mmCIF file of C-alpha atoms in Angstrom:
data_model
loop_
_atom_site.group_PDB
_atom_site.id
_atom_site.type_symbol
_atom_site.label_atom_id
_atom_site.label_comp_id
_atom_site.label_asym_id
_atom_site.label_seq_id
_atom_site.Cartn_x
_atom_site.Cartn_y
_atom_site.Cartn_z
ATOM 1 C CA UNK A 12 -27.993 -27.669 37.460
ATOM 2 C CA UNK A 13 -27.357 -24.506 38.301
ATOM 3 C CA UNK A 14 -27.122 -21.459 35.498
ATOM 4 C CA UNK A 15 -24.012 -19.545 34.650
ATOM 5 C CA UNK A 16 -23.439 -15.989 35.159
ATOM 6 C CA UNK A 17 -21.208 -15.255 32.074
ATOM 7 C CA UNK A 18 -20.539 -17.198 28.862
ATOM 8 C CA UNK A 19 -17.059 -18.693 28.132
ATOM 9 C CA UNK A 20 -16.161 -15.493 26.054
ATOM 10 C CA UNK A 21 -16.386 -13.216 29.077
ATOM 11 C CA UNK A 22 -14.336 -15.805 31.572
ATOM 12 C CA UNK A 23 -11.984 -15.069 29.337
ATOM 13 C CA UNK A 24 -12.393 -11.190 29.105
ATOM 14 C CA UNK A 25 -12.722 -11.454 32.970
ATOM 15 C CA UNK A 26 -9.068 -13.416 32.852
ATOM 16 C CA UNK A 27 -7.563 -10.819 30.679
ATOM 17 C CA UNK A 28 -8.817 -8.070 33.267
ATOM 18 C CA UNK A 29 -7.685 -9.710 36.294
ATOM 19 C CA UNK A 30 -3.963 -10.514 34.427
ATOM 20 C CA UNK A 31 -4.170 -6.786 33.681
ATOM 21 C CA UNK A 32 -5.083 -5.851 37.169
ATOM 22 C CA UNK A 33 -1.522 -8.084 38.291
ATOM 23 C CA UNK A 34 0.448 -6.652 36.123
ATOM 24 C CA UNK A 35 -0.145 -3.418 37.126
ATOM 25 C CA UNK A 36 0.097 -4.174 40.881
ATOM 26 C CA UNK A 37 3.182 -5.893 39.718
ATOM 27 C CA UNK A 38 4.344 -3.072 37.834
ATOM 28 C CA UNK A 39 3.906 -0.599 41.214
ATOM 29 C CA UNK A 40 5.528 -2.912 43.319
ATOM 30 C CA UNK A 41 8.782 -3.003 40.912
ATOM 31 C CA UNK A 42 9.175 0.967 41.339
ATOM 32 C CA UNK A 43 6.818 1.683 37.947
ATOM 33 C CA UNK A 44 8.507 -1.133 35.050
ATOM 34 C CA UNK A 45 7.655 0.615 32.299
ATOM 35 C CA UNK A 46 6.869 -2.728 30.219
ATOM 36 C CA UNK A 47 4.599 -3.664 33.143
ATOM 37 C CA UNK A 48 2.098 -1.061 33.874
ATOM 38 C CA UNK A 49 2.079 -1.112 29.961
ATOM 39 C CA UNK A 50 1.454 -4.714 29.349
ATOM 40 C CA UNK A 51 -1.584 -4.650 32.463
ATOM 41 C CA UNK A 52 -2.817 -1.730 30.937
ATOM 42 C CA UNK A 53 -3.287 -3.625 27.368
ATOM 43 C CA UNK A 54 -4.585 -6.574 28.890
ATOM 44 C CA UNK A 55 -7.564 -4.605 30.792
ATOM 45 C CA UNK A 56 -8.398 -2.855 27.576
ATOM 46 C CA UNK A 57 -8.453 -6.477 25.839
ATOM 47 C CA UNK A 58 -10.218 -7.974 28.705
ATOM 48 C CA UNK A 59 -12.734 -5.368 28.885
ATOM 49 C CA UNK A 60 -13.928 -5.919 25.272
ATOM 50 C CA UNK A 61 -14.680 -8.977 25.838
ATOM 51 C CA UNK A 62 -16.557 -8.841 28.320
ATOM 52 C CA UNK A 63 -18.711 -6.190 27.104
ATOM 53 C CA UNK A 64 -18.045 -6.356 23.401
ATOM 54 C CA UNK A 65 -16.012 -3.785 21.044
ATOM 55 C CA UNK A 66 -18.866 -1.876 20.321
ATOM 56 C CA UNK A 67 -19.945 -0.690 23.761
ATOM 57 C CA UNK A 68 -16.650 -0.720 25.041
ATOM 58 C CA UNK A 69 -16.079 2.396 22.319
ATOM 59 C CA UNK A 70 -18.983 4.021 23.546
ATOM 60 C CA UNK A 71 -18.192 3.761 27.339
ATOM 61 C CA UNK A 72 -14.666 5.428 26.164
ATOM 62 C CA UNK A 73 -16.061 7.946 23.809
ATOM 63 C CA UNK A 74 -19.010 9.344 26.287
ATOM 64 C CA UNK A 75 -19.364 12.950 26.740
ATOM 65 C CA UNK A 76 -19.369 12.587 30.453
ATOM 66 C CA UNK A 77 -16.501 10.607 30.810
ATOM 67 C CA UNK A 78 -14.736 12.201 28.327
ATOM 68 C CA UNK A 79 -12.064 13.713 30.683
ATOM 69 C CA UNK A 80 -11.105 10.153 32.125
ATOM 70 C CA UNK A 81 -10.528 8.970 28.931
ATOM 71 C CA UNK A 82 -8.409 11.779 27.705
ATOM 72 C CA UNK A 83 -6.467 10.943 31.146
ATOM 73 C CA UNK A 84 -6.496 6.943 30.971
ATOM 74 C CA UNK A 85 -5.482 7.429 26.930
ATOM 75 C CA UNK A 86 -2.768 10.151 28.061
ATOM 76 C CA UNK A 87 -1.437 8.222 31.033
ATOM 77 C CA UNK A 88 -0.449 5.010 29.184
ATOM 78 C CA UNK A 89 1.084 7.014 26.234
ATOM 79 C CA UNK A 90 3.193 8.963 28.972
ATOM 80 C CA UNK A 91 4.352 4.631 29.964
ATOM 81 C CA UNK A 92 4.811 4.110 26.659
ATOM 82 C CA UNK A 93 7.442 7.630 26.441
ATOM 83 C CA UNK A 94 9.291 6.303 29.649
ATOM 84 C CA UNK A 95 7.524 8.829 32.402
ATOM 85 C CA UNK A 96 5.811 5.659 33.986
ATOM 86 C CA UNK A 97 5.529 7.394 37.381
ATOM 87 C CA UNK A 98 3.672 10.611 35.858
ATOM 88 C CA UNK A 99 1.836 8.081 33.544
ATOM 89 C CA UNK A 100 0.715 5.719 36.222
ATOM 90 C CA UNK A 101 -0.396 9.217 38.242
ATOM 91 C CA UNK A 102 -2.613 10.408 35.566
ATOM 92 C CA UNK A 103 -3.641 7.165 34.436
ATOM 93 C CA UNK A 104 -4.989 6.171 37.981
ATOM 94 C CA UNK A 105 -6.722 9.360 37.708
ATOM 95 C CA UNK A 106 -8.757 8.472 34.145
ATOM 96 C CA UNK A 107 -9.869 5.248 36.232
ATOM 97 C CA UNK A 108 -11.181 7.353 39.096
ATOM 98 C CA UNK A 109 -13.408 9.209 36.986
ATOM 99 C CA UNK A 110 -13.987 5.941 34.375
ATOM 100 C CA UNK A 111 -14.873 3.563 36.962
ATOM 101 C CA UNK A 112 -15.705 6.085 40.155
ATOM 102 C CA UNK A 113 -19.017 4.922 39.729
ATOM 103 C CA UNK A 114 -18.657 1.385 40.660
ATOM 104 C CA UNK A 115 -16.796 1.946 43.486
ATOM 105 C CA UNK A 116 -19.896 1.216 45.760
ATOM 106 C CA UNK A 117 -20.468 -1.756 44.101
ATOM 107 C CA UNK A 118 -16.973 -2.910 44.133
ATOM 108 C CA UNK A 119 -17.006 -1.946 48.139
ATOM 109 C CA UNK A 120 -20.361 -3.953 48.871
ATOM 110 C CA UNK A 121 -18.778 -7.024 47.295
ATOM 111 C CA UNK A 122 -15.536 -6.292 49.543
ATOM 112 C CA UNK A 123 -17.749 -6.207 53.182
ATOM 113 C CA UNK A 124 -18.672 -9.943 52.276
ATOM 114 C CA UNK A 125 -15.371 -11.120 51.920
ATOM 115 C CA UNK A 126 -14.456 -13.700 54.520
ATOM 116 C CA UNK A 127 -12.273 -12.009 57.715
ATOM 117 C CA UNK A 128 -11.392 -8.774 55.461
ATOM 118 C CA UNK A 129 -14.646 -8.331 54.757
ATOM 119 C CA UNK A 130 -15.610 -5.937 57.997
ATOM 120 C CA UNK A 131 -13.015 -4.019 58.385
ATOM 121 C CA UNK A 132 -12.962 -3.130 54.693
ATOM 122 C CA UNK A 133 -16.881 -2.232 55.189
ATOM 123 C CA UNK A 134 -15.296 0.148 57.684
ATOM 124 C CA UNK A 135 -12.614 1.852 55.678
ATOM 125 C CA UNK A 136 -15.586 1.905 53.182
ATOM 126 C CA UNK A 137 -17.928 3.716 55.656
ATOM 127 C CA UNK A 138 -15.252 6.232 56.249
ATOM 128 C CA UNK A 139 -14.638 7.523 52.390
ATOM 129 C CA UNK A 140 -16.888 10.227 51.432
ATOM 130 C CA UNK A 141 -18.499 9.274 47.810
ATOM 131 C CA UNK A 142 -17.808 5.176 47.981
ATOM 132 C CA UNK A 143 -20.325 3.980 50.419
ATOM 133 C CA UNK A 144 -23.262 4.494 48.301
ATOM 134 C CA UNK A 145 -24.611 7.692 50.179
ATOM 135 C CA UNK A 146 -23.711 9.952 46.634
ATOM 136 C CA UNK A 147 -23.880 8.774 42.981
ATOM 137 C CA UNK A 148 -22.720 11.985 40.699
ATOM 138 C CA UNK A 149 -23.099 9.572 37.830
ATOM 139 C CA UNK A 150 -26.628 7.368 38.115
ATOM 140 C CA UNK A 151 -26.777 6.096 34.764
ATOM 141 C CA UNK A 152 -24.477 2.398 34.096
ATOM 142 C CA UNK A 153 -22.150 2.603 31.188
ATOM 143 C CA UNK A 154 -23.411 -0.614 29.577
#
């Protein structure tokens, strides 16, 4: 029988993220709903902590390297929550650029073995300076 990668507590975090991740997309696609982007953006936060747990998920937010992307995730979804969703989504998507920049290789390595897609998002990959794996500015994992 084969083993399983995550316990039934992080399926669920990993559900929460993904519901998070449609909202949002759904949020973009319906010209920046306010009540979208803001529910997506609750449901990654919930998702994330359980996957990870509350306790490191306040010390991924609250380290002194990332501290800029949190100040801009944290300031982008109270700028939703004030009714500037297009500025908000802006600076949000910046917080998550420099929260998650990091993973981006790892995120694109999955991506080239994705049936049909797979190669020609290895080339887009190949083609952005930073993602490909060629420069890590931050080596050390959050968790």
């Amino acid at each position: 029988m084969p083993t399983m990668w995550l316990s039934d507590s992080q399926k669920i975090g990993v559900a929460f993220c993904s519901g998070g991740g449609f909202f949002l997309i759904g949020g973009v696609l319906l010209f920046f709903d306010r009540a979208m982007l803001a529910m997506g953006n609750i449901l990654f936060l919930i998702g994330l902590t359980i996957i990870i747990g509350p306790q490191k998920t306040l010390l991924f937010f609250a380290r002194k390297q990332k501290a800029k992307g949190t100040a801009a995730f944290f300031g982008g979804l109270t700028l939703i929550l004030l009714r500037w969703p297009l500025i908000g989504f802006l600076v949000e998507l910046y917080g998550i650029m420099v929260l998650f920049g990091d993973f981006l290789g790892t995120i694109a390595s999955f991506a080239r073995n994705i049936p049909v897609v797979g190669p020609y998002i290895g080339m887009a990959v190949d083609r952005m300076p930073g993602v490909g794996g060629a420069s890590r500015r931050n080596a050390e994992l959050p968790v």
